[in-house]
Structure formats: C-alpha cells, structure tokens
Short mmCIF file of C-alpha atoms in Angstrom, two decimals:
data_model
loop_
_atom_site.label_atom_id
_atom_site.label_comp_id
_atom_site.label_asym_id
_atom_site.label_seq_id
_atom_site.Cartn_x
_atom_site.Cartn_y
_atom_site.Cartn_z
CA MET U 1 -0.61 16.20 3.19
CA PHE U 2 2.94 17.30 3.23
CA SER U 3 1.92 20.67 4.12
CA ALA U 4 3.65 22.74 6.82
CA GLN U 5 0.07 22.57 8.31
CA SER U 6 0.59 18.93 8.98
CA SER U 7 2.05 17.08 12.07
CA PRO U 8 5.69 15.86 12.05
CA GLN U 9 3.98 12.53 12.60
CA SER U 10 2.05 13.05 9.07
CA ARG U 11 4.65 13.73 7.59
CA ARG U 12 7.00 11.19 8.45
CA ALA U 13 4.17 8.58 7.59
CA TYR U 14 3.55 10.06 4.16
CA SER U 15 7.06 10.25 3.46
CA ARG U 16 7.36 6.22 4.08
CA LEU U 17 4.44 5.84 2.13
CA ALA U 18 5.82 7.75 -0.54
CA VAL U 19 9.79 6.40 -0.22
CA LEU U 20 8.54 2.86 -0.60
CA LEU U 21 5.70 3.07 -3.69
CA ALA U 22 9.06 4.65 -5.81
CA SER U 23 10.90 1.54 -5.10
CA VAL U 24 7.47 -0.20 -6.32
CA ALA U 25 7.30 1.72 -9.12
CA GLY U 26 10.88 1.82 -9.97
CA ALA U 27 11.18 -2.38 -9.72
CA VAL U 28 7.51 -2.72 -11.96
CA ASN U 29 8.84 -0.11 -14.32
CA ALA U 30 12.51 -2.00 -15.45
CA VAL U 31 10.93 -5.70 -14.68
CA GLY U 32 8.31 -4.58 -17.60
CA PHE U 33 11.53 -3.26 -19.42
CA VAL U 34 13.55 -5.98 -18.95
CA ALA U 35 10.49 -8.66 -19.50
CA LEU U 36 8.00 -7.52 -22.27
CA GLY U 37 10.67 -4.07 -23.98
CA ALA U 38 8.93 -1.09 -23.01
CA HIS U 39 9.10 1.54 -19.77
CA ALA U 40 4.61 1.64 -19.17
CA SER U 41 5.35 4.00 -16.80
CA HIS U 42 7.49 6.82 -19.44
CA MET U 43 5.00 8.87 -20.76
CA SER U 44 7.47 11.11 -21.80
CA GLY U 45 9.12 8.73 -23.98
CA ASN U 46 5.93 7.58 -25.30
CA MET U 47 4.33 10.36 -26.33
CA ALA U 48 7.46 10.97 -28.01
CA THR U 49 7.31 7.48 -29.38
CA LEU U 50 3.71 8.29 -31.08
CA GLY U 51 4.58 11.45 -32.03
CA GLU U 52 7.36 10.21 -34.27
CA SER U 53 5.71 7.00 -35.45
CA LEU U 54 2.82 9.28 -36.58
CA GLY U 55 4.96 11.60 -38.39
CA GLN U 56 6.46 8.91 -40.14
CA GLY U 57 3.14 7.32 -41.21
CA ARG U 58 3.89 4.19 -38.69
CA TRP U 59 0.77 3.83 -37.74
CA ASP U 60 1.37 -0.26 -36.39
CA THR U 61 4.45 1.05 -33.81
CA ALA U 62 1.81 4.37 -32.69
CA ARG U 63 -0.76 1.84 -31.35
CA LEU U 64 1.55 0.57 -28.00
CA PRO U 65 2.14 4.36 -26.99
CA ALA U 66 -1.40 5.46 -27.71
CA GLN U 67 -2.38 2.02 -25.86
CA LEU U 68 -0.18 2.60 -22.58
CA MET U 69 -0.92 6.51 -22.46
CA GLY U 70 -4.42 5.93 -22.17
CA LEU U 71 -4.30 3.27 -19.99
CA PHE U 72 -1.78 5.53 -17.40
CA VAL U 73 -5.00 7.61 -17.78
CA ALA U 74 -7.30 5.60 -16.99
CA GLY U 75 -5.79 4.45 -13.48
CA LEU U 76 -5.73 8.42 -12.75
CA LEU U 77 -9.32 8.55 -12.93
CA ARG U 78 -9.20 4.97 -11.43
CA ASP U 79 -7.82 6.85 -8.07
CA GLY U 80 -10.30 9.65 -7.85
CA LEU U 81 -13.22 7.66 -8.12
CA LEU U 82 -11.73 5.38 -5.57
CA ASP U 83 -10.84 8.64 -3.34
CA ALA U 84 -14.74 8.26 -2.21
CA SER U 85 -13.48 7.16 1.02
CA ARG U 86 -11.28 10.35 1.74
CA HIS U 87 -13.24 11.30 5.22
CA ARG U 88 -12.65 8.10 6.61
CA THR U 89 -9.90 8.09 9.60
CA ARG U 90 -8.56 5.22 8.73
CA GLY U 91 -8.01 2.91 5.65
CA ARG U 92 -8.52 6.11 2.88
CA HIS U 93 -5.52 4.41 0.80
CA VAL U 94 -6.36 0.68 1.06
CA ALA U 95 -8.89 0.44 -1.84
CA ALA U 96 -6.03 1.66 -4.43
CA LEU U 97 -3.43 -0.06 -3.18
CA LEU U 98 -4.88 -3.33 -3.06
CA LEU U 99 -5.84 -2.41 -6.41
CA GLU U 100 -2.30 -1.77 -7.90
CA ALA U 101 -1.81 -5.18 -5.76
CA LEU U 102 -4.23 -7.34 -7.62
CA VAL U 103 -3.30 -5.93 -10.97
CA LEU U 104 0.97 -6.47 -10.82
CA GLY U 105 -0.16 -9.86 -9.70
CA GLY U 106 -2.44 -10.30 -12.61
CA VAL U 107 0.65 -9.40 -14.31
CA GLY U 108 2.67 -11.50 -12.71
CA VAL U 109 0.74 -14.33 -13.53
CA GLY U 110 0.55 -13.69 -17.02
CA MET U 111 4.59 -13.25 -17.15
CA ALA U 112 4.82 -16.71 -15.69
CA SER U 113 2.05 -18.49 -17.65
CA MET U 114 3.35 -17.50 -21.04
CA PRO U 115 7.27 -16.86 -20.59
CA ASP U 116 8.77 -14.55 -22.92
CA THR U 117 5.39 -13.16 -24.30
CA ARG U 118 5.44 -9.47 -24.73
CA ALA U 119 1.81 -9.18 -24.91
CA PRO U 120 0.69 -5.48 -24.89
CA ALA U 121 -1.57 -6.34 -22.22
CA LEU U 122 0.27 -7.19 -19.50
CA LEU U 123 2.18 -3.60 -20.69
CA TRP U 124 -1.48 -2.34 -19.92
CA GLY U 125 -1.55 -3.52 -16.52
CA ILE U 126 1.80 -2.02 -15.42
CA ALA U 127 0.89 1.12 -17.15
CA PHE U 128 -3.01 1.17 -15.54
CA ALA U 129 -1.18 0.43 -12.09
CA MET U 130 1.43 3.12 -12.33
CA GLY U 131 -0.82 5.92 -13.00
CA LEU U 132 -3.19 4.67 -10.10
CA GLN U 133 -0.12 5.01 -8.17
CA ASN U 134 0.62 8.40 -9.38
CA ALA U 135 -2.37 9.39 -8.55
CA LEU U 136 -3.08 8.41 -5.51
CA VAL U 137 0.25 9.92 -3.78
CA THR U 138 -0.30 12.86 -6.05
CA ARG U 139 -3.23 13.33 -4.43
CA VAL U 140 -1.79 12.47 -0.78
CA SER U 141 1.18 14.87 -0.49
CA GLY U 142 -0.90 17.82 -2.39
CA ALA U 143 0.85 17.71 -5.84
CA VAL U 144 4.27 17.71 -4.07
CA VAL U 145 5.32 14.49 -5.11
CA ARG U 146 5.83 11.56 -8.08
CA THR U 147 6.80 8.04 -7.33
CA THR U 148 6.72 6.79 -11.09
CA HIS U 149 9.18 9.16 -12.85
CA VAL U 150 12.09 10.84 -12.17
CA THR U 151 12.65 13.81 -14.27
CA GLY U 152 10.54 16.30 -12.28
CA LEU U 153 12.01 14.86 -9.13
CA LEU U 154 15.36 15.59 -10.41
CA THR U 155 14.24 19.25 -11.34
CA ASP U 156 13.05 19.65 -7.69
CA ILE U 157 16.52 18.55 -6.48
CA GLY U 158 18.46 20.78 -8.51
CA ILE U 159 16.68 23.82 -8.03
CA GLN U 160 16.26 23.07 -3.83
CA LEU U 161 20.11 22.31 -3.54
CA VAL U 162 20.58 25.82 -4.95
CA GLN U 163 18.14 26.87 -1.63
CA MET U 164 20.57 24.70 0.75
CA LEU U 165 23.60 26.17 -0.83
CA ALA U 166 22.30 29.79 -0.27
CA TRP U 167 20.26 28.66 3.32
CA VAL U 168 24.36 27.81 4.31
CA ARG U 169 25.95 31.21 2.54
CA ASP U 170 23.49 33.48 4.45
CA GLY U 171 24.95 31.66 8.02
CA VAL U 172 28.26 32.54 6.94
CA ARG U 173 27.60 35.75 6.30
CA GLY U 174 28.71 38.25 9.35
CA GLU U 175 29.29 35.32 11.37
CA GLY U 176 32.32 33.29 9.91
CA ALA U 177 32.87 29.68 10.47
CA PRO U 178 30.64 29.43 13.60
CA GLY U 179 27.71 30.01 11.35
CA LEU U 180 28.63 27.92 9.02
CA TRP U 181 29.27 25.25 11.51
CA ARG U 182 25.72 25.84 13.11
CA ARG U 183 24.08 25.73 9.08
CA VAL U 184 25.42 22.78 8.69
CA ARG U 185 24.83 21.39 11.99
CA ASP U 186 21.52 21.72 11.58
CA LEU U 187 20.84 21.33 7.99
CA PRO U 188 19.38 17.32 8.54
CA SER U 189 16.77 18.67 10.84
CA ALA U 190 16.32 21.96 9.16
CA VAL U 191 12.24 22.06 8.48
CA GLN U 192 12.72 24.12 5.20
CA PHE U 193 14.79 21.27 3.93
CA GLU U 194 12.20 18.38 4.72
CA ARG U 195 10.78 18.49 1.19
CA THR U 196 14.61 18.31 -0.32
CA ARG U 197 15.50 15.06 2.00
CA LEU U 198 12.01 13.13 0.87
CA HIS U 199 12.65 14.03 -2.84
CA LEU U 200 15.98 12.56 -2.85
CA GLY U 201 15.14 9.29 -0.65
CA LEU U 202 12.35 9.24 -3.57
CA ALA U 203 15.33 9.67 -6.42
CA LEU U 204 17.48 6.67 -4.51
CA ALA U 205 14.22 4.59 -3.37
CA PHE U 206 13.67 4.57 -7.33
CA LEU U 207 17.20 3.97 -8.42
CA ALA U 208 17.06 0.84 -6.07
CA GLY U 209 14.03 -0.57 -7.36
CA SER U 210 14.99 -0.38 -11.09
CA ALA U 211 18.23 -2.37 -10.36
CA LEU U 212 17.10 -4.97 -7.40
CA GLY U 213 13.72 -5.79 -9.98
CA PRO U 214 15.42 -6.68 -12.77
CA TYR U 215 18.34 -8.45 -10.94
CA LEU U 216 16.03 -10.62 -9.41
CA PHE U 217 13.73 -11.22 -12.18
CA LEU U 218 16.60 -12.59 -14.54
CA ARG U 219 17.04 -14.63 -11.71
CA HIS U 220 13.61 -15.83 -10.56
CA GLY U 221 11.27 -14.94 -13.70
CA ALA U 222 7.91 -13.25 -12.82
CA VAL U 223 7.75 -14.33 -9.42
CA THR U 224 9.98 -11.00 -8.18
CA LEU U 225 6.57 -9.40 -8.56
CA VAL U 226 5.11 -10.73 -5.16
CA LEU U 227 7.92 -8.55 -3.71
CA PRO U 228 6.34 -5.13 -4.79
CA CYS U 229 2.87 -6.86 -4.25
CA ALA U 230 3.80 -7.80 -0.88
CA VAL U 231 4.80 -3.91 -0.50
CA LEU U 232 1.55 -2.84 -1.38
CA GLY U 233 -0.54 -5.16 0.88
CA VAL U 234 2.12 -4.35 3.99
CA LEU U 235 1.45 -0.36 3.31
CA ALA U 236 -2.37 -1.59 2.84
CA ALA U 237 -2.67 -3.34 6.48
CA LEU U 238 -0.39 -0.03 8.14
CA ASP U 239 -3.42 2.67 6.34
CA LEU U 240 -5.46 0.54 8.27
CA ARG U 241 -4.21 1.16 11.27
CA MET U 242 -2.91 4.90 10.90
CA ASN U 243 -5.62 7.37 12.61
CA VAL U 244 -6.03 10.10 10.35
CA LYS U 245 -8.35 13.18 10.79
CA PRO U 246 -10.82 12.96 7.99
CA ALA U 247 -10.72 15.63 5.40
CA PRO U 248 -12.89 19.06 6.63
CA SER U 249 -15.65 20.09 3.96
CA PRO U 250 -15.14 22.25 1.50
CA ALA U 251 -16.23 26.01 2.96
CA ALA U 252 -18.63 28.28 0.99
CA PRO U 253 -17.73 30.58 -1.46
CA ASP U 254 -18.24 34.43 0.18
CA ARG U 255 -21.21 35.41 -1.50
#
C-alpha cells in the first residue's frame, strides 16, 4: 500500500509497478485508437458518447460505448475475484497480471489475423484488460493511484504542486535565503511529496507509452502488443520473487 505505514522498500516496489503499468496503459490505449478507432479505457468519453447517442436517438452508435463500459466494469469485477491471493507472501498479483497479458495477447493475435479490422470484440478485450489493471493498481495502492486515465491524476498533481509551493514558502518565512535553500534542497527527498513524484512519474509514463505505442504500431503492426505483454510478464515474475507481509485479518467490530 502507498501509506505512511508501508516500508520504503514496499513503496518503491509498488511505485515501479504503477509506473510500468501506466506506460502499458498509455501504449495499449493509443494503439487501440490508432488501430481500432476508439479509446477503450476512456470511460468519461464513452459515457459522453453514450449520452449524446441516446439524446439523438442514435441507437447504433450507443451500442459500442455501452459495451466498452460494461467490459471495463467486468475487468474490475474479475480483479476482485482474483484477489483471493491477498494473504500470500509471494505472487499476490500474478494471476491478474498474466490474465491481462493473455487478453492483450489475444487482441494482438486478432489484429494480426484481420488487418485493418475494427471488430468491436478487440476493443472489448482492451476495455476488459484496462478495467482489470485499474482495479489491480487501485487495490494495491490503497486507492491512491490510477494508471489507465489521467484526469484525476492531473488534478492531484495540481493540488500537490500548490502544497509544494506553500511548503517552500513556509521555509522562507523568518529564515530568508537559507530557509529557501534548505527547502529546495530537501524537496526531492521530502516524504510528504512522495506521492507528487509518483503522480508526475505516472503522467510521464502514460505519455511515453501513448507516444511509443502508435510509433511502433505504424511501423511493425500488431506485433507491437508483444511489448506490453512482455512488461506484464516481467512484472508477474518480479511479483513472484518479492516477499510481502500478508494482509492482516480484519479486526472484529466493537460491541
């Protein structure tokens, strides 16, 4: 969990997990748009499209965004079912990571076998995989991190940057230039801004994935999806090696 009680080693490990998954989400979402014409993990846009279509009585265009939202939620639910391994000391997230890799691999095979297709089933697979990933990272981070969309991420960054500036300003008061220097010097390691650094890393990782995915897809085609699948496989292998303390059983309520 990304909490004050977590050890620095655990927070670093889960931060790396989140950043890599953000790059995967950016790449997969961008490739889905370039290849299939829709952002499968963009639920705000899909909800808006659904509302616009219903308002105009265009039932044919309402079908796809409704399906994508349904499959995204199905991915969320599936991750909850896979969370039965939360009491293990190793490999707690392997099942979810490998299932996501399997689904994305299937999407890649479908795109390779049907060039220039825009079959909705391929977008369904991406939406399901992104829902699964979003639930995984949300659960692991204690609802601090999302990796498949950046609206809330940018909001958090803006709020945290204001807090950061206020922290630097407070160091200047009464101390002048030496206080400013100490605050600026300590900023990269200040524990209260650990979340800010993480969120900035997630935004940059999503952007990098969004740029790299289409770049590779336009040159190499559907085989590009091998790269995010490989990242997920590596993360699953690392999760098997990482030893974590099992989640404590919930305390009985006071009576």
